Structures are given as C-alpha cells and as structure tokens.
C-alpha cells in the first residue's frame, strides 16, 4: 500500500464516525465546538488504537497464513465494504428527539463502535508493506477531522442522505481489497 491507499482507507474507515457525528450534530445544539471536539477525540483515538490492536494480533499468527495472506486481505476488505453498504441500505430507527448527552460512557461507546472495522483493517495492514504507526496515525487524524466536519456540517446539510456516503466508503474498501489481490497476483 502506498500513501494514497492509506488515505483512501482512512477516508473509508472514517465514514462511520462522520455519520455518527453528523447525527449527533442534528440533535446537540449546546456548545457545538466543544461537543464536536469531544466526538472527534473519541473517534480519532478509537481509529488510531484499533488498527494497532488488529496488527499486533495478526503478527502472532502470520507465519501460518503467509501463503494466502493476500486472499485474506481481499476477503476482509470485501467483507468490510459489503458490511458498510449493507448497513447503509438497512432502514434506521428514528431518533426520539431527545437532546443527547456526550458523557464519557457515550463517547467511549461511539469510539469503539465506529472503529471496529479499523481493527479488522489493522489485520489487513499487517500483510502490506506499511508502518502500522504511520497508517494508524493517518487513520486517526483523518477520522478526527472528518468527525469535526460531520458534526459542524449537520446544521447546513440536514437533507443530505448519509447512506450514499456509506455506500461510497464500502465501494472504496472493496476496491482497495481488489487492488491488494491484483498487486499480489501480478507480482
């Protein structure tokens, strides 16, 4: 993977955080800058830590799967992409209209929930020639930025259907998986 691939991966992984922040931005009207930064910190840290966890877990079993690691990378990216697209096409429950509270527990849950796919991406990153620390930092930073943007744009873009963003992210992940497979098979 090159720098562009990592940025595309980071953008795709940050879509869940963007959508969550966008949703919270629709219901939280008090202290928008502080709440945007709190959400961004929770999701950015989650997206930094989870790829490292996935990478470290894979490091211990790599010798056993080296012969078919490119297929694993492809299948993981395919599954992630299809999962994101499936979630985008599944009808969501309507909000009850209450002002949401961004306490520590809520932020922790959002940080974990929006970064589980980043843990799986960390598994895939192990099979590429990339520094996990650089990739995790890029993923975390881009997620932080996209979370702030999502939260702040929610008041301006209330009619934007977020499912198209999620479908686009899913397609990007599937294409990244195909690229890993093609690069390995053509080498």
XYZ file of N, CA, C and O in Angstrom:
748
model
N 0.841 -1.184 0.000
C 0.000 0.000 0.000
C 0.883 1.243 0.000
O 1.883 1.294 0.695
N 0.456 2.227 -0.746
C 1.185 3.486 -0.749
C 0.406 4.527 0.062
O -0.641 4.232 0.629
N 0.919 5.743 0.111
C 0.289 6.802 0.895
C -1.137 7.104 0.460
O -2.016 7.333 1.291
N -1.374 7.083 -0.836
C -2.723 7.335 -1.345
C -3.698 6.256 -0.879
O -4.827 6.553 -0.485
N -3.237 5.001 -0.898
C -4.086 3.894 -0.434
C -4.449 4.060 1.040
O -5.580 3.807 1.437
N -3.477 4.475 1.834
C -3.736 4.655 3.266
C -4.728 5.796 3.492
O -5.632 5.693 4.321
N -4.591 6.862 2.735
C -5.534 7.977 2.852
C -6.936 7.536 2.440
O -7.920 7.855 3.108
N -7.039 6.783 1.356
C -8.349 6.273 0.920
C -8.942 5.333 1.971
O -10.143 5.396 2.268
N -8.098 4.475 2.542
C -8.552 3.591 3.613
C -9.041 4.412 4.798
O -10.114 4.144 5.354
N -8.276 5.421 5.165
C -8.658 6.269 6.292
C -9.981 6.988 6.031
O -10.841 7.073 6.912
N -10.155 7.483 4.823
C -11.410 8.146 4.473
C -12.583 7.174 4.556
O -13.649 7.507 5.086
N -12.378 5.969 4.034
C -13.447 4.968 4.082
C -13.772 4.574 5.519
O -14.946 4.455 5.890
N -12.735 4.375 6.330
C -12.964 3.990 7.727
C -13.590 5.117 8.535
O -14.290 4.860 9.517
N -13.361 6.352 8.141
C -13.879 7.482 8.913
C -15.337 7.816 8.609
O -15.928 8.661 9.287
N -15.919 7.156 7.638
C -17.301 7.476 7.275
C -18.268 7.192 8.431
O -19.174 7.985 8.696
N -18.076 6.072 9.144
C -18.953 5.786 10.285
C -18.885 6.901 11.314
O -19.903 7.326 11.859
N -17.672 7.386 11.589
C -17.504 8.474 12.560
C -18.146 9.760 12.040
O -18.783 10.498 12.806
N -17.986 10.023 10.744
C -18.605 11.205 10.141
C -20.120 11.142 10.287
O -20.755 12.119 10.687
N -20.685 9.987 9.972
C -22.142 9.828 10.037
C -22.628 9.941 11.485
O -23.642 10.593 11.757
N -21.899 9.323 12.422
C -22.281 9.430 13.831
C -22.215 10.884 14.287
O -23.136 11.381 14.950
N -21.155 11.584 13.924
C -21.013 12.988 14.300
C -22.090 13.845 13.643
O -22.657 14.746 14.275
N -22.373 13.554 12.396
C -23.426 14.279 11.684
C -24.763 14.101 12.406
O -25.499 15.055 12.635
N -25.038 12.863 12.819
C -26.289 12.566 13.518
C -26.363 13.287 14.860
O -27.389 13.863 15.207
N -25.269 13.243 15.610
C -25.246 13.947 16.896
C -25.347 15.452 16.691
O -25.958 16.155 17.483
N -24.751 15.957 15.639
C -24.838 17.380 15.347
C -26.253 17.848 15.066
O -26.591 19.014 15.294
N -27.099 16.940 14.605
C -28.501 17.292 14.352
C -29.285 17.482 15.645
O -30.256 18.230 15.677
N -28.876 16.802 16.713
C -29.653 16.857 17.956
C -28.984 17.639 19.078
O -29.653 18.053 20.014
N -27.674 17.845 19.014
C -26.971 18.583 20.070
C -26.741 20.006 19.596
O -25.994 20.242 18.658
N -27.394 20.930 20.271
C -27.289 22.337 19.879
C -26.413 23.145 20.833
O -25.962 24.214 20.495
N -26.181 22.641 22.032
C -25.391 23.370 23.025
C -23.906 23.109 22.800
O -23.519 21.990 22.479
N -23.090 24.135 22.938
C -21.631 24.039 22.862
C -21.167 23.192 21.666
O -20.507 22.182 21.835
N -21.497 23.614 20.455
C -21.181 22.794 19.286
C -19.684 22.548 19.077
O -19.293 21.448 18.682
N -18.842 23.511 19.341
C -17.404 23.322 19.126
C -16.855 22.301 20.117
O -16.127 21.381 19.742
N -17.218 22.452 21.386
C -16.738 21.524 22.416
C -17.233 20.112 22.132
O -16.460 19.139 22.209
N -18.495 19.968 21.790
C -19.045 18.635 21.515
C -18.452 18.024 20.248
O -18.214 16.815 20.189
N -18.194 18.842 19.245
C -17.545 18.336 18.028
C -16.149 17.811 18.354
O -15.757 16.733 17.885
N -15.407 18.542 19.173
C -14.050 18.119 19.535
C -14.066 16.875 20.422
O -13.192 16.005 20.301
N -15.046 16.770 21.316
C -15.159 15.573 22.154
C -15.434 14.335 21.302
O -14.797 13.290 21.472
N -16.368 14.463 20.375
C -16.666 13.344 19.473
C -15.455 13.005 18.602
O -15.134 11.830 18.400
N -14.795 14.023 18.095
C -13.636 13.805 17.230
C -12.508 13.108 17.991
O -11.846 12.227 17.445
N -12.300 13.495 19.233
C -11.258 12.845 20.035
C -11.607 11.376 20.269
O -10.746 10.495 20.131
N -12.851 11.100 20.601
C -13.264 9.708 20.865
C -13.109 8.839 19.622
O -12.569 7.733 19.686
N -13.551 9.333 18.485
C -13.464 8.529 17.262
C -12.040 8.469 16.723
O -11.597 7.429 16.248
N -11.316 9.569 16.808
C -9.937 9.593 16.320
C -9.034 8.659 17.111
O -8.225 7.923 16.540
N -9.184 8.665 18.435
C -8.387 7.766 19.271
C -8.769 6.313 18.988
O -7.904 5.444 18.856
N -10.058 6.056 18.869
C -10.505 4.693 18.544
C -9.937 4.219 17.223
O -9.451 3.089 17.107
N -9.946 5.091 16.224
C -9.447 4.715 14.900
C -7.925 4.614 14.869
O -7.365 4.003 13.969
N -7.237 5.215 15.840
C -5.788 5.049 15.943
C -5.445 3.738 16.646
O -4.566 2.992 16.205
N -6.132 3.440 17.729
C -5.806 2.276 18.565
C -6.209 0.958 17.898
O -5.454 -0.024 17.924
N -7.376 0.909 17.305
C -7.898 -0.358 16.791
C -7.063 -0.986 15.667
O -6.871 -2.202 15.674
N -6.544 -0.241 14.699
C -5.696 -0.891 13.700
C -4.436 -1.504 14.323
O -3.979 -2.563 13.893
N -3.902 -0.826 15.341
C -2.716 -1.351 16.021
C -3.056 -2.674 16.713
O -2.288 -3.639 16.638
N -4.213 -2.745 17.350
C -4.635 -3.987 18.002
C -4.780 -5.105 16.978
O -4.306 -6.226 17.193
N -5.414 -4.824 15.852
C -5.566 -5.828 14.791
C -4.229 -6.274 14.236
O -3.996 -7.458 13.997
N -3.325 -5.318 14.042
C -1.999 -5.615 13.512
C -1.210 -6.500 14.480
O -0.602 -7.490 14.081
N -1.226 -6.149 15.771
C -0.499 -6.926 16.778
C -1.050 -8.351 16.907
O -0.288 -9.302 17.074
N -2.367 -8.486 16.822
C -2.969 -9.814 16.891
C -2.563 -10.689 15.717
O -2.325 -11.888 15.859
N -2.456 -10.088 14.561
C -2.097 -10.832 13.357
C -0.621 -11.208 13.354
O -0.252 -12.267 12.855
N 0.214 -10.359 13.934
C 1.658 -10.611 13.955
C 1.980 -11.987 14.535
O 2.884 -12.668 14.055
N 1.201 -12.424 15.514
C 1.489 -13.699 16.177
C 1.118 -14.922 15.340
O 1.590 -16.010 15.606
N 0.270 -14.755 14.320
C -0.153 -15.917 13.526
C 0.288 -15.842 12.065
O -0.037 -16.715 11.271
N 1.066 -14.815 11.692
C 1.408 -14.582 10.295
C 2.134 -15.749 9.636
O 1.869 -16.078 8.475
N 3.064 -16.405 10.321
C 3.831 -17.476 9.695
C 2.952 -18.620 9.210
O 3.305 -19.325 8.275
N 1.798 -18.767 9.829
C 0.892 -19.865 9.465
C 0.027 -19.534 8.254
O -0.531 -20.425 7.629
N -0.107 -18.247 7.931
C -1.025 -17.861 6.859
C -0.354 -17.079 5.738
O -1.023 -16.546 4.856
N 0.965 -17.045 5.734
C 1.711 -16.243 4.768
C 1.394 -16.608 3.316
O 1.346 -15.739 2.445
N 1.152 -17.877 3.034
C 0.932 -18.325 1.652
C -0.356 -17.781 1.043
O -0.466 -17.643 -0.175
N -1.322 -17.465 1.856
C -2.601 -16.983 1.317
C -3.055 -15.673 1.960
O -4.234 -15.341 1.949
N -2.108 -14.899 2.482
C -2.441 -13.650 3.157
C -3.116 -12.627 2.244
O -3.982 -11.866 2.674
N -2.763 -12.610 0.963
C -3.383 -11.674 0.020
C -4.878 -11.972 -0.144
O -5.682 -11.059 -0.307
N -5.246 -13.246 -0.081
C -6.663 -13.603 -0.160
C -7.390 -13.163 1.108
O -8.539 -12.713 1.048
N -6.728 -13.280 2.238
C -7.325 -12.818 3.497
C -7.562 -11.318 3.432
O -8.647 -10.833 3.778
N -6.551 -10.569 2.968
C -6.696 -9.120 2.853
C -7.869 -8.770 1.943
O -8.700 -7.916 2.278
N -7.937 -9.441 0.791
C -9.032 -9.180 -0.141
C -10.383 -9.481 0.497
O -11.315 -8.673 0.431
N -10.508 -10.638 1.137
C -11.783 -11.032 1.740
C -12.186 -10.117 2.897
O -13.368 -9.807 3.063
N -11.208 -9.665 3.670
C -11.517 -8.748 4.776
C -12.032 -7.422 4.223
O -13.060 -6.905 4.673
N -11.323 -6.864 3.237
C -11.787 -5.606 2.646
C -13.151 -5.788 1.977
O -14.011 -4.906 2.073
N -13.352 -6.906 1.313
C -14.641 -7.184 0.692
C -15.749 -7.243 1.742
O -16.808 -6.621 1.578
N -15.494 -7.970 2.830
C -16.498 -8.086 3.897
C -16.785 -6.737 4.532
O -17.954 -6.393 4.794
N -15.736 -5.960 4.794
C -15.944 -4.624 5.371
C -16.775 -3.754 4.433
O -17.717 -3.080 4.864
N -16.405 -3.765 3.165
C -17.142 -2.949 2.191
C -18.595 -3.350 2.074
O -19.496 -2.509 2.088
N -18.842 -4.659 1.983
C -20.219 -5.143 1.884
C -21.003 -4.854 3.164
O -22.199 -4.528 3.104
N -20.330 -4.946 4.319
C -20.996 -4.648 5.585
C -21.408 -3.178 5.653
O -22.534 -2.861 6.051
N -20.526 -2.288 5.247
C -20.851 -0.861 5.256
C -21.996 -0.570 4.289
O -22.930 0.165 4.612
N -21.941 -1.171 3.108
C -23.018 -0.958 2.128
C -24.332 -1.528 2.660
O -25.385 -0.892 2.554
N -24.277 -2.725 3.259
C -25.481 -3.323 3.847
C -26.089 -2.459 4.936
O -27.311 -2.270 4.988
N -25.238 -1.919 5.813
C -25.735 -1.033 6.869
C -26.348 0.235 6.299
O -27.327 0.755 6.828
N -25.776 0.724 5.213
C -26.302 1.939 4.588
C -27.686 1.701 3.989
O -28.529 2.601 3.973
N -27.918 0.485 3.519
C -29.193 0.181 2.866
C -30.263 -0.325 3.840
O -31.407 -0.497 3.449
N -29.883 -0.548 5.111
C -30.822 -1.001 6.129
C -31.512 0.204 6.745
O -30.841 1.146 7.167
N -32.837 0.189 6.807
C -33.543 1.323 7.417
C -33.143 1.489 8.880
O -33.011 0.527 9.622
N -32.920 2.741 9.282
C -32.521 3.061 10.653
C -33.737 3.491 11.462
O -34.699 4.031 10.928
N -33.661 3.253 12.778
C -34.729 3.694 13.672
C -34.707 5.213 13.769
O -33.652 5.831 13.740
N -35.880 5.784 13.920
C -35.948 7.230 14.073
C -35.528 7.622 15.471
O -35.756 6.910 16.440
N -34.916 8.789 15.591
C -34.486 9.308 16.878
C -35.709 9.751 17.665
O -36.692 10.227 17.111
N -35.641 9.627 18.983
C -36.783 10.003 19.812
C -36.859 11.506 20.066
O -37.740 11.972 20.773
N -35.920 12.273 19.511
C -35.980 13.717 19.606
C -35.338 14.294 20.856
O -35.277 15.499 21.015
N -34.865 13.487 21.781
C -34.233 13.993 22.994
C -32.847 14.525 22.681
O -32.149 14.007 21.832
N -32.444 15.541 23.424
C -31.078 16.054 23.330
C -30.135 14.989 23.874
O -30.291 14.520 24.981
N -29.183 14.574 23.093
C -28.254 13.530 23.517
C -27.146 14.113 24.372
O -26.750 15.254 24.209
N -26.642 13.299 25.281
C -25.595 13.719 26.183
C -24.298 13.012 25.818
O -24.270 11.788 25.688
N -23.243 13.769 25.661
C -21.955 13.194 25.316
C -21.104 13.027 26.574
O -20.092 13.691 26.753
N -21.508 12.099 27.434
C -20.701 11.801 28.614
C -19.605 10.814 28.234
O -19.540 10.334 27.102
N -18.733 10.483 29.190
C -17.597 9.606 28.910
C -18.042 8.248 28.382
O -17.471 7.733 27.421
N -19.060 7.671 28.987
C -19.544 6.353 28.572
C -20.042 6.391 27.119
O -19.727 5.508 26.318
N -20.800 7.403 26.784
C -21.314 7.547 25.421
C -20.171 7.724 24.426
O -20.147 7.090 23.368
N -19.204 8.572 24.775
C -18.067 8.803 23.888
C -17.246 7.529 23.700
O -16.795 7.233 22.588
N -17.068 6.766 24.777
C -16.327 5.507 24.681
C -17.042 4.531 23.751
O -16.415 3.902 22.882
N -18.351 4.425 23.905
C -19.119 3.520 23.041
C -19.061 3.961 21.580
O -18.928 3.133 20.676
N -19.155 5.255 21.338
C -19.069 5.761 19.966
C -17.679 5.482 19.393
O -17.541 5.032 18.253
N -16.642 5.732 20.200
C -15.269 5.492 19.752
C -15.030 4.044 19.373
O -14.387 3.752 18.357
N -15.567 3.123 20.167
C -15.391 1.694 19.878
C -16.253 1.272 18.688
O -15.779 0.607 17.764
N -17.511 1.668 18.715
C -18.444 1.235 17.665
C -18.019 1.711 16.281
O -18.184 0.986 15.296
N -17.462 2.916 16.199
C -17.078 3.440 14.888
C -15.704 2.959 14.438
O -15.281 3.271 13.330
N -15.004 2.200 15.293
C -13.648 1.797 14.918
C -13.425 0.289 14.893
O -12.302 -0.160 14.713
N -14.471 -0.492 15.037
C -14.306 -1.947 14.976
C -13.779 -2.362 13.609
O -12.893 -3.216 13.498
N -14.282 -1.743 12.561
C -13.780 -2.067 11.228
C -12.310 -1.684 11.065
O -11.577 -2.298 10.299
N -11.842 -0.697 11.828
C -10.428 -0.321 11.780
C -9.548 -1.411 12.385
O -8.404 -1.591 11.963
N -10.082 -2.148 13.358
C -9.347 -3.275 13.929
C -9.130 -4.338 12.846
O -8.028 -4.868 12.691
N -10.159 -4.614 12.103
C -10.060 -5.586 11.016
C -9.120 -5.057 9.931
O -8.327 -5.814 9.359
N -9.159 -3.770 9.677
C -8.244 -3.183 8.697
C -6.801 -3.328 9.172
O -5.893 -3.513 8.356
N -6.577 -3.271 10.483
C -5.238 -3.481 11.027
C -4.704 -4.862 10.702
O -3.503 -5.037 10.452
N -5.597 -5.849 10.687
C -5.209 -7.202 10.279
C -4.708 -7.157 8.836
O -3.657 -7.705 8.506
N -5.434 -6.497 7.993
C -5.067 -6.385 6.587
C -3.769 -5.607 6.411
O -2.926 -5.970 5.583
N -3.582 -4.560 7.203
C -2.370 -3.757 7.087
C -1.111 -4.554 7.418
O -0.033 -4.244 6.932
N -1.267 -5.581 8.219
C -0.113 -6.411 8.552
C 0.479 -7.052 7.295
O 1.690 -7.257 7.204
N -0.357 -7.359 6.344
C 0.079 -8.051 5.135
C 0.561 -7.101 4.048
O 0.818 -7.523 2.923
N 0.641 -5.856 4.363
C 1.126 -4.875 3.393
C 2.453 -4.312 3.877
O 2.833 -4.480 5.025
N 3.139 -3.639 3.010
C 4.434 -3.052 3.350
C 4.216 -1.612 3.826
O 4.530 -0.664 3.126
N 3.658 -1.485 5.042
C 3.348 -0.164 5.578
C 3.631 -0.156 7.075
O 3.468 -1.173 7.753
N 4.055 0.967 7.575
C 4.257 1.124 9.017
C 2.893 1.240 9.687
O 2.096 2.126 9.342
N 2.625 0.371 10.653
C 1.326 0.418 11.333
C 1.152 1.733 12.074
O 0.049 2.270 12.143
N 2.237 2.272 12.606
C 2.135 3.524 13.365
C 1.780 4.693 12.454
O 0.962 5.545 12.814
N 2.364 4.716 11.267
C 2.034 5.768 10.304
C 0.592 5.612 9.832
O -0.166 6.587 9.800
N 0.230 4.391 9.459
C -1.134 4.147 8.983
C -2.160 4.477 10.065
O -3.167 5.140 9.791
N -1.912 4.040 11.303
C -2.853 4.303 12.394
C -2.964 5.796 12.671
O -4.059 6.311 12.924
N -1.836 6.506 12.595
C -1.865 7.958 12.820
C -2.668 8.668 11.734
O -3.477 9.564 12.024
N -2.479 8.248 10.482
C -3.232 8.851 9.373
C -4.724 8.551 9.528
O -5.575 9.447 9.377
N -5.049 7.309 9.855
C -6.452 6.921 10.036
C -7.078 7.716 11.180
O -8.178 8.253 11.050
N -6.373 7.823 12.297
C -6.896 8.569 13.443
C -7.073 10.046 13.146
O -8.089 10.649 13.500
N -6.083 10.647 12.486
C -6.150 12.079 12.171
C -7.270 12.380 11.188
O -8.042 13.334 11.383
N -7.372 11.594 10.142
C -8.435 11.829 9.157
C -9.804 11.612 9.790
O -10.746 12.365 9.520
N -9.917 10.624 10.665
C -11.187 10.408 11.360
C -11.515 11.598 12.250
O -12.664 12.057 12.282
N -10.521 12.116 12.973
C -10.723 13.295 13.826
C -11.270 14.455 12.991
O -12.281 15.066 13.332
N -10.602 14.739 11.884
C -11.009 15.849 11.015
C -12.411 15.620 10.452
O -13.254 16.523 10.470
N -12.671 14.415 9.952
C -13.986 14.134 9.364
C -15.097 14.156 10.399
O -16.237 14.504 10.073
N -14.790 13.800 11.629
C -15.802 13.866 12.688
C -16.171 15.313 12.975
O -17.357 15.641 13.102
N -15.185 16.184 13.067
C -15.468 17.614 13.289
C -16.287 18.162 12.124
O -17.285 18.867 12.317
N -15.877 17.820 10.917
C -16.604 18.294 9.731
C -18.041 17.775 9.745
O -18.984 18.544 9.507
N -18.225 16.500 10.027
C -19.572 15.925 10.066
C -20.462 16.600 11.087
O -21.627 16.909 10.815
N -19.925 16.847 12.261
C -20.707 17.490 13.317
C -21.083 18.914 12.919
O -22.226 19.326 13.063
N -20.120 19.654 12.394
C -20.363 21.058 12.058
C -21.247 21.218 10.810
O -21.987 22.189 10.696
N -21.177 20.271 9.874
C -21.982 20.378 8.660
C -23.441 19.975 8.866
O -24.284 20.284 8.035
N -23.707 19.292 9.948
C -25.060 18.763 10.134
C -26.124 19.845 10.095
O -27.211 19.617 9.568
N -25.810 21.022 10.606
C -26.827 22.083 10.578
C -27.057 22.608 9.162
O -28.145 23.039 8.834
N -26.036 22.535 8.332
C -26.153 23.056 6.968
C -26.686 22.034 5.974
O -27.288 22.391 4.976
N -26.429 20.759 6.260
C -26.743 19.721 5.280
C -27.749 18.710 5.823
O -27.590 17.510 5.636
N -28.785 19.177 6.465
C -29.733 18.267 7.102
C -30.453 17.357 6.114
O -30.949 16.310 6.485
N -30.468 17.707 4.869
C -31.187 16.898 3.891
C -30.293 15.915 3.136
O -30.770 15.120 2.345
N -28.980 15.943 3.396
C -28.053 15.045 2.709
C -28.254 13.611 3.177
O -28.151 13.316 4.356
N -28.573 12.691 2.263
C -28.734 11.282 2.655
C -27.370 10.638 2.915
O -26.581 10.445 1.998
N -27.098 10.336 4.176
C -25.795 9.798 4.562
C -25.554 8.400 4.014
O -24.415 7.960 3.956
N -26.586 7.721 3.582
C -26.369 6.367 3.071
C -25.487 6.370 1.830
O -24.750 5.434 1.591
N -25.501 7.437 1.053
C -24.647 7.493 -0.129
C -23.173 7.606 0.256
O -22.302 7.060 -0.422
N -22.889 8.319 1.352
C -21.520 8.376 1.858
C -21.054 6.988 2.282
O -19.925 6.580 2.003
N -21.916 6.251 2.969
C -21.563 4.918 3.444
C -21.374 3.946 2.265
O -20.448 3.135 2.269
N -22.236 4.030 1.280
C -22.098 3.168 0.094
C -20.780 3.473 -0.610
O -20.044 2.554 -1.000
N -20.445 4.744 -0.747
C -19.167 5.123 -1.354
C -17.984 4.572 -0.565
O -17.013 4.074 -1.149
N -18.052 4.636 0.762
C -16.974 4.100 1.602
C -16.853 2.590 1.415
O -15.744 2.051 1.343
N -17.973 1.909 1.331
C -17.948 0.463 1.107
C -17.310 0.106 -0.217
O -16.505 -0.835 -0.302
N -17.617 0.861 -1.244
C -17.033 0.620 -2.569
C -15.528 0.863 -2.533
O -14.753 0.092 -3.109
N -15.093 1.911 -1.833
C -13.657 2.188 -1.718
C -12.943 1.017 -1.046
O -11.877 0.581 -1.483
N -13.521 0.465 0.027
C -12.896 -0.662 0.718
C -12.810 -1.894 -0.192
O -11.789 -2.585 -0.221
N -13.860 -2.162 -0.932
C -13.849 -3.306 -1.852
C -12.778 -3.108 -2.930
O -12.032 -4.037 -3.259
N -12.664 -1.902 -3.460
C -11.651 -1.623 -4.476
C -10.236 -1.744 -3.906
O -9.324 -2.225 -4.593
N -10.038 -1.317 -2.649
C -8.728 -1.490 -2.024
C -8.379 -2.974 -1.899
O -7.233 -3.373 -2.124
N -9.354 -3.784 -1.523
C -9.127 -5.230 -1.439
C -8.774 -5.821 -2.782
O -7.854 -6.643 -2.894
N -9.467 -5.409 -3.813
C -9.171 -5.897 -5.158
C -7.768 -5.471 -5.588
O -7.037 -6.248 -6.209
N -7.375 -4.272 -5.226
C -6.041 -3.777 -5.566
C -4.962 -4.630 -4.892
O -3.966 -4.982 -5.523
N -5.140 -4.960 -3.602
C -4.171 -5.809 -2.893
C -4.052 -7.162 -3.604
O -2.946 -7.663 -3.834
N -5.176 -7.738 -3.960
C -5.174 -9.045 -4.622
C -4.492 -8.966 -5.993
O -3.653 -9.805 -6.328
N -4.834 -7.979 -6.768
C -4.251 -7.809 -8.107
C -2.754 -7.582 -8.023
O -1.979 -8.180 -8.788
N -2.312 -6.737 -7.082
C -0.882 -6.477 -6.934
C -0.125 -7.755 -6.577
O 0.963 -8.001 -7.086
N -0.688 -8.572 -5.707
C -0.017 -9.797 -5.287
C 0.024 -10.825 -6.425
O 1.039 -11.481 -6.644
N -1.084 -10.967 -7.128
C -1.157 -11.963 -8.193
C -0.301 -11.570 -9.406
O 0.158 -12.444 -10.140
N -0.114 -10.263 -9.612
C 0.671 -9.836 -10.766
C 2.168 -9.741 -10.446
O 2.961 -9.534 -11.348
N 2.523 -9.891 -9.181
C 3.954 -9.798 -8.795
C 4.719 -11.058 -9.122
O 4.280 -12.102 -9.352
